Amino acid sequence: MRVLVTGGAGFIGSHIVAELIGRGHDPLVLDLAKDGRDVRDPHAVAEALAGVDAVCHQAAKVGLGKDFGDAPGYVSANDLGTAVLLAEMARARVPRLLLAGSMVVYGEGRYECLDHGIVRPGPRAESDLRAGRFEPRCPVCGADLAPGLVTEDAPTDPRNVYATTKLAQEHLASSWARATGGRVISLRYHNVYGPGMPRDTPYAGVAALFRSSLARGEAPRVFEDGGQRRDFVHVRDVAAANAVALEAMEAPAGVTTATGPAGFTAYNVGSGDPRTVGDMAEALAAACGGPTPVVTGEYRLGDVRHITADSARLRYELGWRPVVPFAAGMAELATGQAVSFATGP
Ligand SMILES: NC(=O)c1ccc[n+]([C@@H]2O[C@H](COP(=O)([O-])OP(=O)(O)OC[C@H]3O[C@@H](n4cnc5c(N)ncnc54)[C@H](O)[C@@H]3O)[C@@H](O)[C@H]2O)c1
Ligand SMILES: [Zn+2]
């Protein structure tokens, strides 16, 4: 399959290119950082689409920006960029799109109250955080809530400009599928980590910050009580999910596949092995031979306490299996040394 990978020079995109080559496909890269070609440039996109069977759209402006003044830049790169790409795909009759989605479209995680069932807690009160009471509370009765797994059917609730642009990309792609009969799979990635992860950017998140501290010989500083639950998924597993989804869309139109004959399907992409931020700091510190992480009790207003995905749909419908275990992946991230681990079903 000839696949145009937009953003193919980036962290995740470069792993996708390697994975596609390894599976005998023929990836082409369009990336601003590689050669200045921009997904917002219709001529560059039209040229790049010649002879292409599918597009894997990873190019995006990532992160949170400094302030609201950055909003036009995010909307331009992510949503105008996607619209230009889709218009050119319609013109060139390229029928398959793999979209890099994100868990940020869900906003908060899923929580359950023993008495009130599934509830949507608002932001945590500063008085609670100051008192070291970090678990979100039931909006009805104030009881502690149990965190659960977010499924693809959860309501979307983007909480910032970046999240809004990631959701708009899905809506644009879905409109394109309806208008052209094309197929779209959006892979909503959880916290992606691994080799090539950018350093010390807010989006690369806490794993990169911990690793940088350890490299300086300093203890990683863990906020709250370290009990924040996340799903850390390895970038090679994410790349494999992209390849599997592209291959699933390859069946000719009219042939029923797991993804259905046409249209839009979203899949969460997580390891299925939720860990806490404290676990991650300990795994990285262990791999570096210390120093031991410090739990500081600091907090940032607006931080999400827990968010973990249910990736069962991707496993059952497309047969994808993450293979990089948490400890091995974190050891590789900490030391920069590839680790060997059993690959299995
Ligand atoms: N890293 C994560 O944990 C994570 C989580 C959820 C979703 N995502 C999504 O995955 C995708 C890849 O993210 P990443 O972490 O590899 O980021 P990255 O910044 O490493 O890669 C993005 C690439 O896109 C390119 N790009 C940006 N704007 C472009 C444009 N207008 N035209 C052409 N190329 C452009 C950049 O040059 C860069 O190489 C993004 O769509 C992002 O929203 C990432
Ligand atoms: Zn309740």
XYZ file of C-alpha atoms and ligand atoms in Angstrom:
390
model
C 0.000 0.000 0.000
C 1.309 3.464 -0.881
C 0.609 5.675 2.132
C 1.151 9.407 2.456
C 2.198 10.040 6.077
C 1.703 13.713 6.947
C 3.861 14.679 9.915
C 5.988 11.641 9.064
C 9.146 13.353 10.361
C 7.648 13.804 13.859
C 7.822 11.631 16.976
C 4.924 9.279 16.194
C 5.005 9.739 12.397
C 8.606 8.546 12.083
C 7.768 5.332 13.973
C 4.757 4.816 11.665
C 6.997 5.174 8.601
C 9.381 2.534 9.991
C 6.498 0.192 10.837
C 4.939 0.539 7.360
C 8.278 -0.188 5.673
C 8.712 -3.223 7.932
C 5.340 -4.551 6.790
C 6.162 -4.162 3.103
C 4.225 -0.943 2.469
C 5.445 2.156 0.681
C 5.197 5.284 2.873
C 5.796 8.821 1.569
C 6.358 11.719 3.964
C 4.931 15.244 3.823
C 6.188 17.284 6.771
C 6.973 20.961 7.290
C 9.992 20.061 9.380
C 11.430 17.774 6.698
C 11.242 19.866 3.547
C 8.907 22.799 4.172
C 5.872 21.194 2.555
C 2.707 22.237 4.397
C -0.618 20.371 4.575
C -2.302 23.767 4.150
C -0.759 24.137 0.670
C -3.189 22.569 -1.841
C -0.529 22.305 -4.564
C 1.956 20.507 -2.330
C -0.791 18.152 -1.115
C -2.143 17.442 -4.625
C 1.353 16.567 -5.805
C 2.013 14.353 -2.805
C -1.261 12.443 -3.309
C -0.365 11.163 -6.786
C -0.626 7.370 -6.809
C -1.455 7.160 -3.106
C -3.858 4.494 -1.701
C -4.352 5.974 1.769
C -3.367 8.939 3.921
C -2.106 8.681 7.486
C -2.608 12.192 8.887
C -0.276 12.831 11.820
C 0.714 16.438 11.056
C -0.551 18.785 13.729
C 0.486 21.600 15.998
C 0.624 19.892 19.387
C 0.762 21.189 22.937
C -1.284 23.750 24.803
C 0.101 27.058 23.553
C 1.075 29.965 25.776
C -2.253 31.755 25.860
C -5.446 32.188 23.887
C -3.579 34.277 21.317
C -2.222 30.962 19.976
C -5.735 29.772 19.031
C -5.585 30.859 15.358
C -2.281 29.003 14.916
C -3.779 25.740 16.225
C -6.959 26.083 14.185
C -4.939 26.890 11.075
C -2.437 24.013 11.324
C -4.904 21.405 12.549
C -8.311 22.238 11.081
C -7.526 24.294 7.982
C -4.731 21.785 7.327
C -7.149 18.858 7.596
C -9.747 20.604 5.398
C -7.183 21.261 2.638
C -5.952 17.669 2.846
C -9.499 16.267 2.633
C -10.464 18.535 -0.272
C -7.435 17.325 -2.219
C -8.137 13.691 -1.275
C -11.696 14.125 -2.622
C -10.331 15.578 -5.863
C -7.703 12.825 -6.244
C -10.204 10.141 -5.140
C -8.043 8.791 -2.351
C -10.606 6.767 -0.350
C -8.937 6.042 3.027
C -7.860 8.256 5.883
C -6.170 7.325 9.124
C -6.410 10.255 11.528
C -4.220 10.800 14.600
C -6.915 11.475 17.186
C -6.489 12.088 20.876
C -7.936 11.200 24.254
C -8.154 14.938 24.937
C -11.502 14.951 23.107
C -13.088 13.348 26.196
C -12.039 16.005 28.717
C -12.325 14.347 32.127
C -12.126 10.645 32.753
C -15.055 8.453 33.666
C -16.109 8.267 37.304
C -18.674 6.283 39.231
C -20.438 7.029 42.530
C -21.702 4.031 44.505
C -25.091 5.735 44.892
C -25.362 7.886 41.776
C -23.767 5.764 39.082
C -21.713 7.407 36.297
C -21.246 11.082 37.084
C -19.299 13.975 35.585
C -17.437 15.804 38.333
C -16.497 19.417 37.669
C -13.012 20.792 38.340
C -11.708 19.931 41.811
C -12.060 22.653 44.455
C -8.844 24.374 45.449
C -9.750 23.949 49.120
C -9.796 20.150 48.595
C -6.469 20.170 46.753
C -4.862 22.367 49.411
C -6.041 19.905 52.060
C -4.452 17.030 50.128
C -7.831 15.666 49.127
C -7.103 14.815 45.520
C -9.855 12.386 44.494
C -12.731 14.078 42.665
C -16.054 13.964 44.492
C -19.557 13.092 43.413
C -21.307 16.307 42.290
C -24.525 15.058 43.948
C -23.439 13.667 47.328
C -19.761 14.620 47.684
C -18.577 11.003 48.111
C -15.242 9.834 46.690
C -15.584 8.465 43.165
C -14.112 5.335 41.587
C -12.280 5.997 38.290
C -13.325 3.862 35.311
C -12.306 3.355 31.691
C -13.432 5.799 29.000
C -14.983 4.111 25.963
C -15.334 5.556 22.482
C -19.022 6.241 23.106
C -18.291 8.608 25.999
C -19.477 12.160 25.350
C -16.812 14.472 23.976
C -15.893 17.509 26.043
C -12.761 19.266 24.726
C -11.391 21.565 27.437
C -8.873 23.682 25.513
C -8.095 24.965 22.006
C -5.853 22.040 21.063
C -8.493 19.524 22.175
C -11.132 21.446 20.234
C -9.045 21.294 17.048
C -8.500 17.531 17.493
C -12.269 17.001 17.764
C -12.942 19.289 14.775
C -10.502 17.182 12.709
C -12.728 14.161 13.402
C -15.889 16.042 12.413
C -14.286 17.265 9.188
C -13.099 13.748 8.347
C -16.533 12.335 9.082
C -18.139 14.903 6.737
C -15.609 13.981 4.054
C -16.497 10.278 4.457
C -20.211 11.024 4.063
C -19.664 13.268 1.044
C -17.235 10.969 -0.804
C -18.010 7.443 0.435
C -14.502 7.279 1.897
C -13.467 5.543 5.106
C -11.912 7.113 8.177
C -10.412 5.591 11.263
C -9.499 7.987 14.048
C -7.048 6.512 16.557
C -7.477 8.394 19.812
C -4.023 8.023 21.334
C -3.505 8.001 25.060
C -0.185 9.179 26.581
C 2.356 8.115 23.957
C 5.947 7.618 25.103
C 9.162 6.119 23.764
C 12.286 6.828 21.713
C 12.255 10.176 19.936
C 9.834 11.664 22.438
C 10.364 15.406 22.505
C 12.130 16.777 25.593
C 10.597 19.097 28.142
C 7.629 20.283 26.126
C 4.359 20.472 28.049
C 2.768 18.024 25.635
C 5.472 15.389 25.947
C 4.370 15.582 29.493
C 5.547 14.288 32.681
C 7.599 11.328 31.391
C 9.985 13.659 29.578
C 10.232 15.953 32.616
C 11.061 13.036 34.937
C 13.643 11.717 32.519
C 15.332 15.120 32.267
C 15.471 15.426 36.072
C 17.052 11.978 36.363
C 19.572 12.832 33.645
C 20.640 15.812 35.796
C 20.929 13.512 38.821
C 17.862 15.076 40.459
C 14.876 13.251 41.962
C 11.716 13.380 39.826
C 9.129 15.597 41.554
C 5.711 13.926 41.596
C 2.676 16.186 42.050
C -0.360 15.479 44.262
C 0.071 12.115 45.994
C 1.336 10.404 42.838
C -1.935 8.467 42.487
C -3.048 10.073 39.200
C -3.939 7.226 36.832
C -2.944 7.318 33.170
C -2.508 4.865 30.335
C 1.032 5.082 28.943
C 1.204 3.494 25.513
C 4.496 2.860 23.734
C 5.099 4.638 20.434
C 5.947 1.366 18.627
C 2.578 -0.054 19.701
C 0.900 3.127 18.431
C 2.732 2.772 15.104
C 1.538 -0.840 14.841
C -2.043 0.277 15.546
C -1.777 2.696 12.627
C -0.538 -0.041 10.294
C -3.219 -2.509 11.407
C -5.969 0.083 10.922
C -4.677 1.092 7.485
C -4.601 -2.572 6.459
C -8.168 -3.065 7.744
C -9.344 -0.213 5.502
C -7.604 -1.726 2.495
C -10.430 -4.196 1.771
C -12.328 -3.026 -1.316
C -15.441 -0.915 -0.731
C -18.557 -3.037 -0.414
C -16.685 -5.814 1.350
C -17.807 -5.898 4.945
C -14.907 -5.580 7.341
C -14.758 -4.973 11.033
C -14.756 -1.251 10.306
C -17.929 -1.490 8.212
C -18.310 -0.644 4.570
C -17.670 3.078 4.890
C -17.807 5.957 7.253
C -16.113 7.004 10.432
C -14.882 4.837 13.317
C -12.970 5.977 16.402
C -10.730 3.692 18.455
C -8.996 4.415 21.733
C -5.315 3.460 21.677
C -4.014 2.668 25.132
C -1.914 -0.088 26.662
C -4.866 -1.389 28.709
C -2.484 -1.376 31.678
C -3.228 1.848 33.585
C -0.493 3.073 35.926
C -0.085 6.007 38.214
C 2.231 8.935 37.652
C 4.037 7.773 40.810
C 4.546 4.304 39.258
C 6.068 5.926 36.214
C 8.492 8.054 38.244
C 9.577 4.946 40.162
C 10.076 2.882 37.003
C 12.198 5.603 35.385
C 14.221 6.175 38.560
C 14.813 2.430 38.994
C 16.104 2.155 35.431
C 18.486 5.087 36.025
C 19.676 3.769 39.402
C 17.998 6.639 41.308
C 17.472 9.116 42.807
C 14.160 8.047 44.329
C 11.167 10.211 43.309
C 9.828 12.811 45.721
C 6.053 13.139 46.141
C 5.525 16.865 46.669
C 1.787 17.324 47.185
C 1.947 20.259 44.759
C -0.976 20.582 42.382
C -2.058 22.553 39.349
C -5.632 23.744 39.104
C -7.364 22.174 36.133
C -5.223 19.022 36.049
C -7.248 15.912 35.383
C -6.962 13.407 38.250
C -7.462 10.166 36.341
C -8.019 9.396 32.701
C -7.689 5.920 31.304
C -8.969 4.503 28.064
C -10.714 1.295 27.266
C -8.945 0.050 24.129
C -10.962 -3.177 23.856
C -12.663 -2.102 20.615
C -9.329 -1.844 18.799
C -8.177 -5.186 20.197
C -11.347 -7.078 19.363
C -12.316 -5.486 16.039
C -8.888 -5.098 14.457
C -6.841 -7.642 16.377
C -4.228 -5.125 17.587
C -2.224 -6.111 20.677
C 0.187 -3.795 22.488
C 3.425 -5.718 23.100
C 5.743 -3.353 24.992
C 5.431 -3.954 28.751
C 5.406 -0.899 31.000
C 8.673 -1.652 32.851
C 10.631 -2.473 29.684
C 9.307 0.574 27.833
C 10.127 2.901 30.728
C 13.607 1.378 31.107
C 14.252 2.028 27.423
C 13.003 5.599 27.760
C 15.156 6.232 30.825
C 18.397 4.806 29.498
C 18.036 5.273 25.756
C 18.931 1.580 25.388
C 16.556 -0.637 23.448
C 15.396 -3.466 25.680
C 14.396 -6.882 24.552
C 11.043 -8.236 25.564
C 8.891 -11.082 24.420
C 6.499 -10.112 21.668
C 3.326 -12.063 21.917
C -0.264 -12.234 20.788
N 2.376 12.484 21.537
C 1.196 12.134 22.084
O 1.142 11.643 23.237
C -0.100 12.321 21.301
C -1.303 12.027 21.944
C -2.494 12.184 21.254
C -2.476 12.612 19.931
N -1.307 12.927 19.317
C -1.363 13.337 17.895
O -0.407 12.579 17.160
C 0.061 13.317 16.043
C 1.584 13.307 16.027
O 2.054 13.930 17.227
P 3.580 13.854 17.707
O 3.555 13.678 19.177
O 4.340 12.892 16.860
O 4.022 15.382 17.419
P 5.295 15.929 16.625
O 5.277 17.410 16.821
O 6.527 15.177 16.978
O 4.941 15.616 15.091
C 4.074 16.397 14.331
C 4.738 16.618 12.968
O 3.802 17.344 12.140
C 4.522 18.308 11.398
N 3.607 19.405 11.052
C 2.976 20.245 11.913
N 2.220 21.127 11.227
C 2.359 20.817 9.908
C 1.827 21.364 8.705
N 0.998 22.415 8.739
N 2.188 20.809 7.523
C 3.045 19.761 7.488
N 3.589 19.197 8.595
C 3.247 19.733 9.790
C 5.645 18.753 12.311
O 6.719 19.286 11.546
C 6.006 17.466 13.049
O 7.085 16.779 12.416
C -0.559 14.712 16.176
O -1.681 14.761 15.307
C -0.997 14.788 17.625
O -2.118 15.649 17.784
C -0.112 12.792 19.971
Zn -22.993 10.365 44.708
